[in-house]
XYZ file of C-alpha atoms in Angstrom:
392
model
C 0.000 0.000 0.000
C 1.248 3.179 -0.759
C 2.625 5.426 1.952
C -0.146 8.346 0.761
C -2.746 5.972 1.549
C -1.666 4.792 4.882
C -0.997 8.186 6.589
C -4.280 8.703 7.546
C -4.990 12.069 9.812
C -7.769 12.349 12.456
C -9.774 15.028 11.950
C -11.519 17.623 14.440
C -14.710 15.543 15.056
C -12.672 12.000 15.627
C -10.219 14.127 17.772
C -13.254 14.936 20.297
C -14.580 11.113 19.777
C -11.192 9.760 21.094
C -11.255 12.269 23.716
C -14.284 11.283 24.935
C -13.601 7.548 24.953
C -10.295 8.530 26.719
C -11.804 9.669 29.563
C -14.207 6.868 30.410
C -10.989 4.568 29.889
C -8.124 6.141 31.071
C -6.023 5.661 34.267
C -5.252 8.750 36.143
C -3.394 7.244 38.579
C 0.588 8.975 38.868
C 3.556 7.172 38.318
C 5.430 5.814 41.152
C 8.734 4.156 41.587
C 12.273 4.627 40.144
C 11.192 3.205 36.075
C 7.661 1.531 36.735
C 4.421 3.146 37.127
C 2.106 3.040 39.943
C 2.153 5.450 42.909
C 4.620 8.229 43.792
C 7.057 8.341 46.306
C 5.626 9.491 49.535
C 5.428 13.127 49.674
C 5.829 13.745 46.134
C 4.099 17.082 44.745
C 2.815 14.834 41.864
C 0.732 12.553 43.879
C -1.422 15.384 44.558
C -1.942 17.654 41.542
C -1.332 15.710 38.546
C -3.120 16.490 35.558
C -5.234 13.140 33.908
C -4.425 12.775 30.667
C -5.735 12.700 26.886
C -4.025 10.640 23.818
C -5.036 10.831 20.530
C -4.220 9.838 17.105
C -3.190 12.372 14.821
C -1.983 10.885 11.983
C -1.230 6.914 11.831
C 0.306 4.720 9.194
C 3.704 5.630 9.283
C 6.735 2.663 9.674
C 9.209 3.508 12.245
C 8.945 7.538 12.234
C 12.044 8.828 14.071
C 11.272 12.358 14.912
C 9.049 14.678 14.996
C 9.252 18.808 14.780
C 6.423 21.800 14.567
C 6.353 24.612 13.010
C 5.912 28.158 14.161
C 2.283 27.617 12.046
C 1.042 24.290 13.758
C 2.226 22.305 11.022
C 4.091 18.847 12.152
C 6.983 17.256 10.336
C 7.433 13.597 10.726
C 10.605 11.905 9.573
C 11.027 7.867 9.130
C 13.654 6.049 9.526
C 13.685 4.183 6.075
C 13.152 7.659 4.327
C 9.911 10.213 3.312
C 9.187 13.333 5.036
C 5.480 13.736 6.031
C 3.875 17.430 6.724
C 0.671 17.194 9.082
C -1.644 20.283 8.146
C -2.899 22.483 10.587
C -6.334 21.441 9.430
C -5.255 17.780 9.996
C -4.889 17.111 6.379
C -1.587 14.405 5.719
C 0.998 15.566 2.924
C 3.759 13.812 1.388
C 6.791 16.063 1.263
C 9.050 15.204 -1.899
C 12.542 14.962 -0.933
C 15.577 13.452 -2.542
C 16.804 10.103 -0.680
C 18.582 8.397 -3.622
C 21.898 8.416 -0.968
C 20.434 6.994 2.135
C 21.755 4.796 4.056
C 19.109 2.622 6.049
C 20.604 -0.186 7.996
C 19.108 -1.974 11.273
C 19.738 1.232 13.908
C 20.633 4.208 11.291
C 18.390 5.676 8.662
C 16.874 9.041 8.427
C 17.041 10.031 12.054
C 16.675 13.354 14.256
C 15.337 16.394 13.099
C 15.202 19.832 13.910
C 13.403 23.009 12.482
C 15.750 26.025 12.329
C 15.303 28.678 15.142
C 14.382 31.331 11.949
C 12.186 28.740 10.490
C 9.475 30.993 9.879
C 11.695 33.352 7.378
C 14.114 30.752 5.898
C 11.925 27.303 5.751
C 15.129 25.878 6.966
C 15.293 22.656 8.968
C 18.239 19.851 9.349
C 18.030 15.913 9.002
C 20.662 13.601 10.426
C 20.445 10.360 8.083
C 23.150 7.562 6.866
C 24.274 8.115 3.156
C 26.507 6.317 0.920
C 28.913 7.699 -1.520
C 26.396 8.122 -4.361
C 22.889 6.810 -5.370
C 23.927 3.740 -7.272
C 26.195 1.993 -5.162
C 26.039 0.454 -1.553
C 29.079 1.581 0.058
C 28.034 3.656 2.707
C 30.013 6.562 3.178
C 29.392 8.042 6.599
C 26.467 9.932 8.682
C 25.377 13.464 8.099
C 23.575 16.328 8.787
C 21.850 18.379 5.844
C 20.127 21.232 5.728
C 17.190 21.693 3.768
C 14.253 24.342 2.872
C 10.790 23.188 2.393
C 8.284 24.813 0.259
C 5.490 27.192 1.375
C 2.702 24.865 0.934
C 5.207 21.675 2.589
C 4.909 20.062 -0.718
C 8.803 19.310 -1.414
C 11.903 20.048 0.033
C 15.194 20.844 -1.200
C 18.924 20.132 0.439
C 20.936 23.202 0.472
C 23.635 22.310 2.396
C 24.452 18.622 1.548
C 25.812 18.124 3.726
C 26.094 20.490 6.659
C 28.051 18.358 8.726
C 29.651 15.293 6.970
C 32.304 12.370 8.264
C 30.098 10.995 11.249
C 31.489 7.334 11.365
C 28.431 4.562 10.677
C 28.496 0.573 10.800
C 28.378 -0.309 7.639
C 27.939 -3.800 8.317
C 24.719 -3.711 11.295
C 23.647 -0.182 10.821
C 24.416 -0.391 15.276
C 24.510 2.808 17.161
C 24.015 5.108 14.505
C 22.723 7.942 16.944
C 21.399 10.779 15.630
C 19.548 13.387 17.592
C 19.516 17.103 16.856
C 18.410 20.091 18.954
C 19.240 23.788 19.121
C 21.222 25.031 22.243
C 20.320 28.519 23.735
C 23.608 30.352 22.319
C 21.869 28.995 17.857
C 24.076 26.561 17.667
C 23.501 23.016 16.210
C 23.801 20.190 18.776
C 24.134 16.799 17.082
C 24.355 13.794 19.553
C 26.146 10.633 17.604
C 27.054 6.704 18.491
C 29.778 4.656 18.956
C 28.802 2.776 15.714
C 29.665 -0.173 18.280
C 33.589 0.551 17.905
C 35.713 0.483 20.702
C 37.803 3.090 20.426
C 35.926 5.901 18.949
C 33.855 7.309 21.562
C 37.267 8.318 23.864
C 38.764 9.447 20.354
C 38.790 13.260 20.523
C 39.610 13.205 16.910
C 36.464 11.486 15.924
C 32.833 12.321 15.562
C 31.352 8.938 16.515
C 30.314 8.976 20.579
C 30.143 12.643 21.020
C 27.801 15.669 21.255
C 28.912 18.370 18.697
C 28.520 21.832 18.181
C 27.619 22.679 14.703
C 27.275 26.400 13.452
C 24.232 26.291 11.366
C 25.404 28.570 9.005
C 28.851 27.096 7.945
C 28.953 23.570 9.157
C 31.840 24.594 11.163
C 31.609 22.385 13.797
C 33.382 20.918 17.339
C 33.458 18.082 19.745
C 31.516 19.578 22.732
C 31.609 16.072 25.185
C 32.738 12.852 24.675
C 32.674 8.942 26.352
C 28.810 8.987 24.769
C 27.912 5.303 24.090
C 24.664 5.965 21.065
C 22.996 8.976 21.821
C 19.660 8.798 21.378
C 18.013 12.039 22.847
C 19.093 15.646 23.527
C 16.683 18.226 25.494
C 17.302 22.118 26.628
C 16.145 22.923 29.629
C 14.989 26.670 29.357
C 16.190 29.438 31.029
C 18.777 27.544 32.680
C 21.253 26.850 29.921
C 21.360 23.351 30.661
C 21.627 20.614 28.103
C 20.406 17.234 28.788
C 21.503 13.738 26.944
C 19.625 10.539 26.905
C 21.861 7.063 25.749
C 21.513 3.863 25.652
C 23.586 1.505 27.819
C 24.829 -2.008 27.136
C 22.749 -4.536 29.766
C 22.509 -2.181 32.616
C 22.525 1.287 33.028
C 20.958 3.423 30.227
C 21.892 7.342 31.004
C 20.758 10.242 31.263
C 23.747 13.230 31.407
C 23.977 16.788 32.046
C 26.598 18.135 29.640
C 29.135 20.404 30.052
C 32.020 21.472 27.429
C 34.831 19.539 27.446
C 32.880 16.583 29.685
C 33.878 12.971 29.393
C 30.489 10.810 30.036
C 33.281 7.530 30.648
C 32.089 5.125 27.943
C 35.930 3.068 27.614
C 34.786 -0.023 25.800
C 38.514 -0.842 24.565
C 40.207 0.310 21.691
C 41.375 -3.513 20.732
C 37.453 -4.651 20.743
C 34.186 -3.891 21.936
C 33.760 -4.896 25.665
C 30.587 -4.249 26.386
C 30.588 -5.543 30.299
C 32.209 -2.381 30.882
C 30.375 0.472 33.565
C 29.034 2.808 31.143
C 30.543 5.294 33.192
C 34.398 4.298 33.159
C 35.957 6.393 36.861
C 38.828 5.366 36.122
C 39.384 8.201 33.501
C 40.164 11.258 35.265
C 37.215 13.521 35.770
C 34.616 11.237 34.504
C 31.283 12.711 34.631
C 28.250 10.611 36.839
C 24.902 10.056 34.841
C 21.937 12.138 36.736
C 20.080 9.115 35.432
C 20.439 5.160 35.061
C 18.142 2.687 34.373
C 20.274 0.065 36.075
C 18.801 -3.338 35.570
C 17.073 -3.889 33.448
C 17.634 -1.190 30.766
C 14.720 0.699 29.144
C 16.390 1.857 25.745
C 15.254 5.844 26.602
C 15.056 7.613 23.347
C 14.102 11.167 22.332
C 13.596 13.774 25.518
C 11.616 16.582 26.176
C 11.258 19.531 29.008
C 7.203 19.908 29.700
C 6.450 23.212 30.634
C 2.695 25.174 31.051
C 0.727 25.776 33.780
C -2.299 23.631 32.697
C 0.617 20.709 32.696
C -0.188 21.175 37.280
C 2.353 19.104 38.925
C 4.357 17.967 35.321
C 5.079 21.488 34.726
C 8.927 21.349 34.626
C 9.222 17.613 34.511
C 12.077 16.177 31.763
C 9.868 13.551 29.864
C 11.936 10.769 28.080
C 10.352 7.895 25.324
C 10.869 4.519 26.087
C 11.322 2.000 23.581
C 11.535 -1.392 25.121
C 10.294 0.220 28.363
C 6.482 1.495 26.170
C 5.761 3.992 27.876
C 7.568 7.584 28.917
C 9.345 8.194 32.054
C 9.195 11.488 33.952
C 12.211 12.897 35.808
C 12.006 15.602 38.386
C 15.380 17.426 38.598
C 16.672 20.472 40.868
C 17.705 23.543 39.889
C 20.968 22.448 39.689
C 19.783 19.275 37.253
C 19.846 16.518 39.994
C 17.401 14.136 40.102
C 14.536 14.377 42.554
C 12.327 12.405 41.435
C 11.129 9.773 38.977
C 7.986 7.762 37.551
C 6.286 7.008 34.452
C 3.050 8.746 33.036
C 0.444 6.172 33.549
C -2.090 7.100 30.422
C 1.213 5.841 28.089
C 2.230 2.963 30.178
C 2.442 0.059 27.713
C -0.645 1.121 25.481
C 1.196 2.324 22.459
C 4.281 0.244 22.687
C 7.485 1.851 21.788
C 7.825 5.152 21.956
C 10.663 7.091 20.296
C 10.404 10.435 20.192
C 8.389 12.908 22.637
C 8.292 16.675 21.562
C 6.173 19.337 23.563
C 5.092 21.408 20.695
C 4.596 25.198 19.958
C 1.024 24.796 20.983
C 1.973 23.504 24.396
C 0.908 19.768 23.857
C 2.865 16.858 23.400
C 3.485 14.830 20.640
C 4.860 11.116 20.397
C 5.953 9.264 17.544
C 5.707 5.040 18.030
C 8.257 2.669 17.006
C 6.751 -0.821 16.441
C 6.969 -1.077 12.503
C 4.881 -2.469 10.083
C 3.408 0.233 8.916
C 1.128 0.641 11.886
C 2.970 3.817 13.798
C 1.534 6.654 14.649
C 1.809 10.069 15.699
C -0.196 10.925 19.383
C -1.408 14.189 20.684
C -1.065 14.406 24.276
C -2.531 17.168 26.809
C -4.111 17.623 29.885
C -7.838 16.649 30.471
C -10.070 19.636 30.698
C-alpha cells in the first residue's frame, strides 16, 4: 500500500470522539517508583496535583517515524527512519513532502534520524536531518552519517537540500547499521547540537579526533563544527532545559545502566569499551578516567532503551510542569524525571495514560502549541503520531 494511503490524519470531530472515549478509559493514577508506574514516592508534589491525561491519534500509518518537529504555524513534520518526510496540516490534512533520498543509508539502527526546524524557520523554511548516506545513489558503500540542511516549500509540498551536507564524516556501521545515533536540537547560544554513536567501535567514543560517541557543536550557518563532550555510548536524545542553559543527553547503555547526562564542554560521560574490541561488560561510566562525569540518570537493571527527551512546561501541565519527559522504547511507555535547579534528580515515575498502550515510543516533543506529541516505534506500517494534553 502506498505510503499516501496509509498516513491517515484524524480530523476535528474523531479528535473529540477519542477524547471522549479517553476519559471513560483512562487511568489517572501517577507514576510511582524509580522506572515503573504506579504510585509516587511518599510526599511527592505529583501525587497530589497531577493532571489526567488525553491521547489521541493524529496521523497513523507511518513505519518507524524517528522524529518529529512543529512549526511556528502548527504544522508537524514527521521523519522515518527508512526515508519520506510527512507534513501534518494544521487542518489535519496528511501531505507527502518530496525529498531526494537516492543516498540513504538505512541499515538496522541508522536511517533518516533526528530532526530539527531552524530557530528562523518561519523566514528561511530551513530545517536539518541527520540520516546515513553512501557515496552516491547507485552503489552500496556507505560513506558516513550526516547532517543536511534543507528548505521546504510554502505549501510543505517538497523540500530541497541546500547544504548537503552540513556536517559530513560521522562514522556509521556499515555492516549492522548499530549505534548510529542521531539526535539534533538547538542550544540557547543557535548553535547546532548533534548527539552521535559509537557505531559499536571500541575506540571511537574516547577518540577526541572522531565524531562517533560525542555531542557536537555545529554552526548552522557554515557547518563549522566541534566536539563539545565525549565517552557517549549511542545517543539517542538531547533536550534544553529553558532558562537555565542546561543541556540534557539521553543514551543507551549495554545490559545495565541506560543514562541520562547533564553536559558540560569539554565533559567525558566515561564510555571506555577498549580500543582492541568492543567490551561491552564495561560500567558505562568508566571512573577510572580522570574527571569522569556521573549520569543524573540510570536505568540500572534492566535497561529501558530511553530515546528522544523533552522539558514539559505550562501551567495547565499542574504538577508535570517542569518535569524532563523521556520515550521509552523497550520500556512502552515515557518516564518522567524531576530534577533540581541544579539538574539533579529528585524524582522519577512514568506517566500512567502511556504505560504500555502504544508500545514503543521514540520520540516525545512538547510542541509550539503547548501539547505533546509522540511518535511510536513498532513497525509495520502501523505507527503513529499521538497528541497528548491535559484533560479539561
Amino acid at each position: 500500500m502506498p505510503p499516501t494511503a496509509r498516513k491517515l490524519a484524524v480530523g476535528p470531530c474523531m479528535v473529540a470522539l477519542l477524547l471522549l472515549v479517553l476519559a471513560g478509559c483512562t487511568d489517572t493514577a501517577v507514576g510511582g517508583p524509580p522506572a515503573s508506574p504506579g504510585a509516587p514516592p511518599p510526599g511527592s508534589s505529583a501525587a497530589a496535583v497531577a493532571p489526567a491525561l488525553d491521547v489521541a491519534v493524529v496521523a497513523e500509518g507511518f513505519d518507524h517515524p524517528w522524529d518529529v518537529a512543529q512549526a511556528p504555524d502548527g504544522t508537524l513534520l514527521v521523519d522515518e527512519r527508512s526515508g519520506g518526510f510527512t507534513a501534518v496540516l494544521p487542518d489535519g490534512s496528511v501531505r507527502d513532502v518530496r525529498a531526494d533520498f537516492g543516498d540513504l543509508f538505512a541499515q538496522g539502527e541508522t536511517g533518516l534520524m533526528g530532526l530539527s526546524l531552524d530557530p528562523a524557520f518561519g523566514q528561511n523554511r530551513r530545517f536539518y536531518s541527520c540520516q546515513g548516506v553512501r557515496w552516491d545513489g547507485r552503489t552500496s558503500l556507505p560513506a558516513s552519517i550526516a547532517v543536511i540542511a534543507w528548505t521546504v516549500s510554502d505549501d510543505w509540498s517538497s523540500a530541497t537540500r541546500v547544504a548537503d551536507p552540513l556536517v559530513g564524516g560521522i562514522p556509521v556501521n556499515a555492516r549492522t547499521g548499530r549505534h548510529g545515533g542521531c539526535r539534533l536540537a538547538f542550544a540557547p547560544d543557535g548553535a547546532l547540537l548533534v548527539g552521535t554513536g559509537d557505531v559499536a567501535d571500541g575506540g571511537v567514543a574516547q577518540d577526541p579526533r572522531a565524531l562517533g560517541g560525542k555531542v557536537l557543536r555545529v554552526d548552522p550557518a557554515t557547518g563549522e563544527r566541534a566536539v563539545w563532550t565525549l565517552g557517549h555510548r549511542n545517543v539517542q536524545g538531547l533536550a534544553v532545559r529553558a532558562g537555565s542553559g542546561q543541556v540534557f543527553a539521553v543514551e543507551h547503555g549495554p545490559d545495565r545502566d541506560d543514562e541520562v547526562n547533564l553536559l558540560q564542554a569539554g565533559g567525558n560521560y566515561g564510555w571506555n569499551p577498549g580500543g582492541g574490541g568492543y567490551d561491552e561488560s564495561v560500567p558505562m561510566t568508566d571512573r577510572g578516567i580522570p574527571g569522569a562525569i556521573p549520569a543524573v540518570w540510570s536505568s540500572g537493571v534492566p535497561t529501558l532503551a530511553p530515546s528522544g527527551a523533552t522539558f514539559l512546561e505550562g501551567q495547565e501541565w499542574g504538577a508535570y510542569d517542569g518535569l524532563l519527559l523521556v520515550a521509552l522504547l523497550k520500556g512502552q511507555g515515557v518516564l518522567a524525571l524531576r530534577l533540581d535547579d541544579d539538574g539533579a534528580l529528585v524524582e522519577q515515575f512514568r506517566l500512567p495514560e502511556l504505560e504500555g498502550r502504544y508500545g514503543r515510543i521514540r520520540s516525545v516533543l512538547q510542541g509550539s502549541d503547548g501539547a505533546l506529541y509522540l511518535t511510536t516505534d513498532n513497525g509495520g506500517g502501523e505507527d503513529a503520531l499521538l497528541r497528548v494534553a491535559p484533560r479539561r
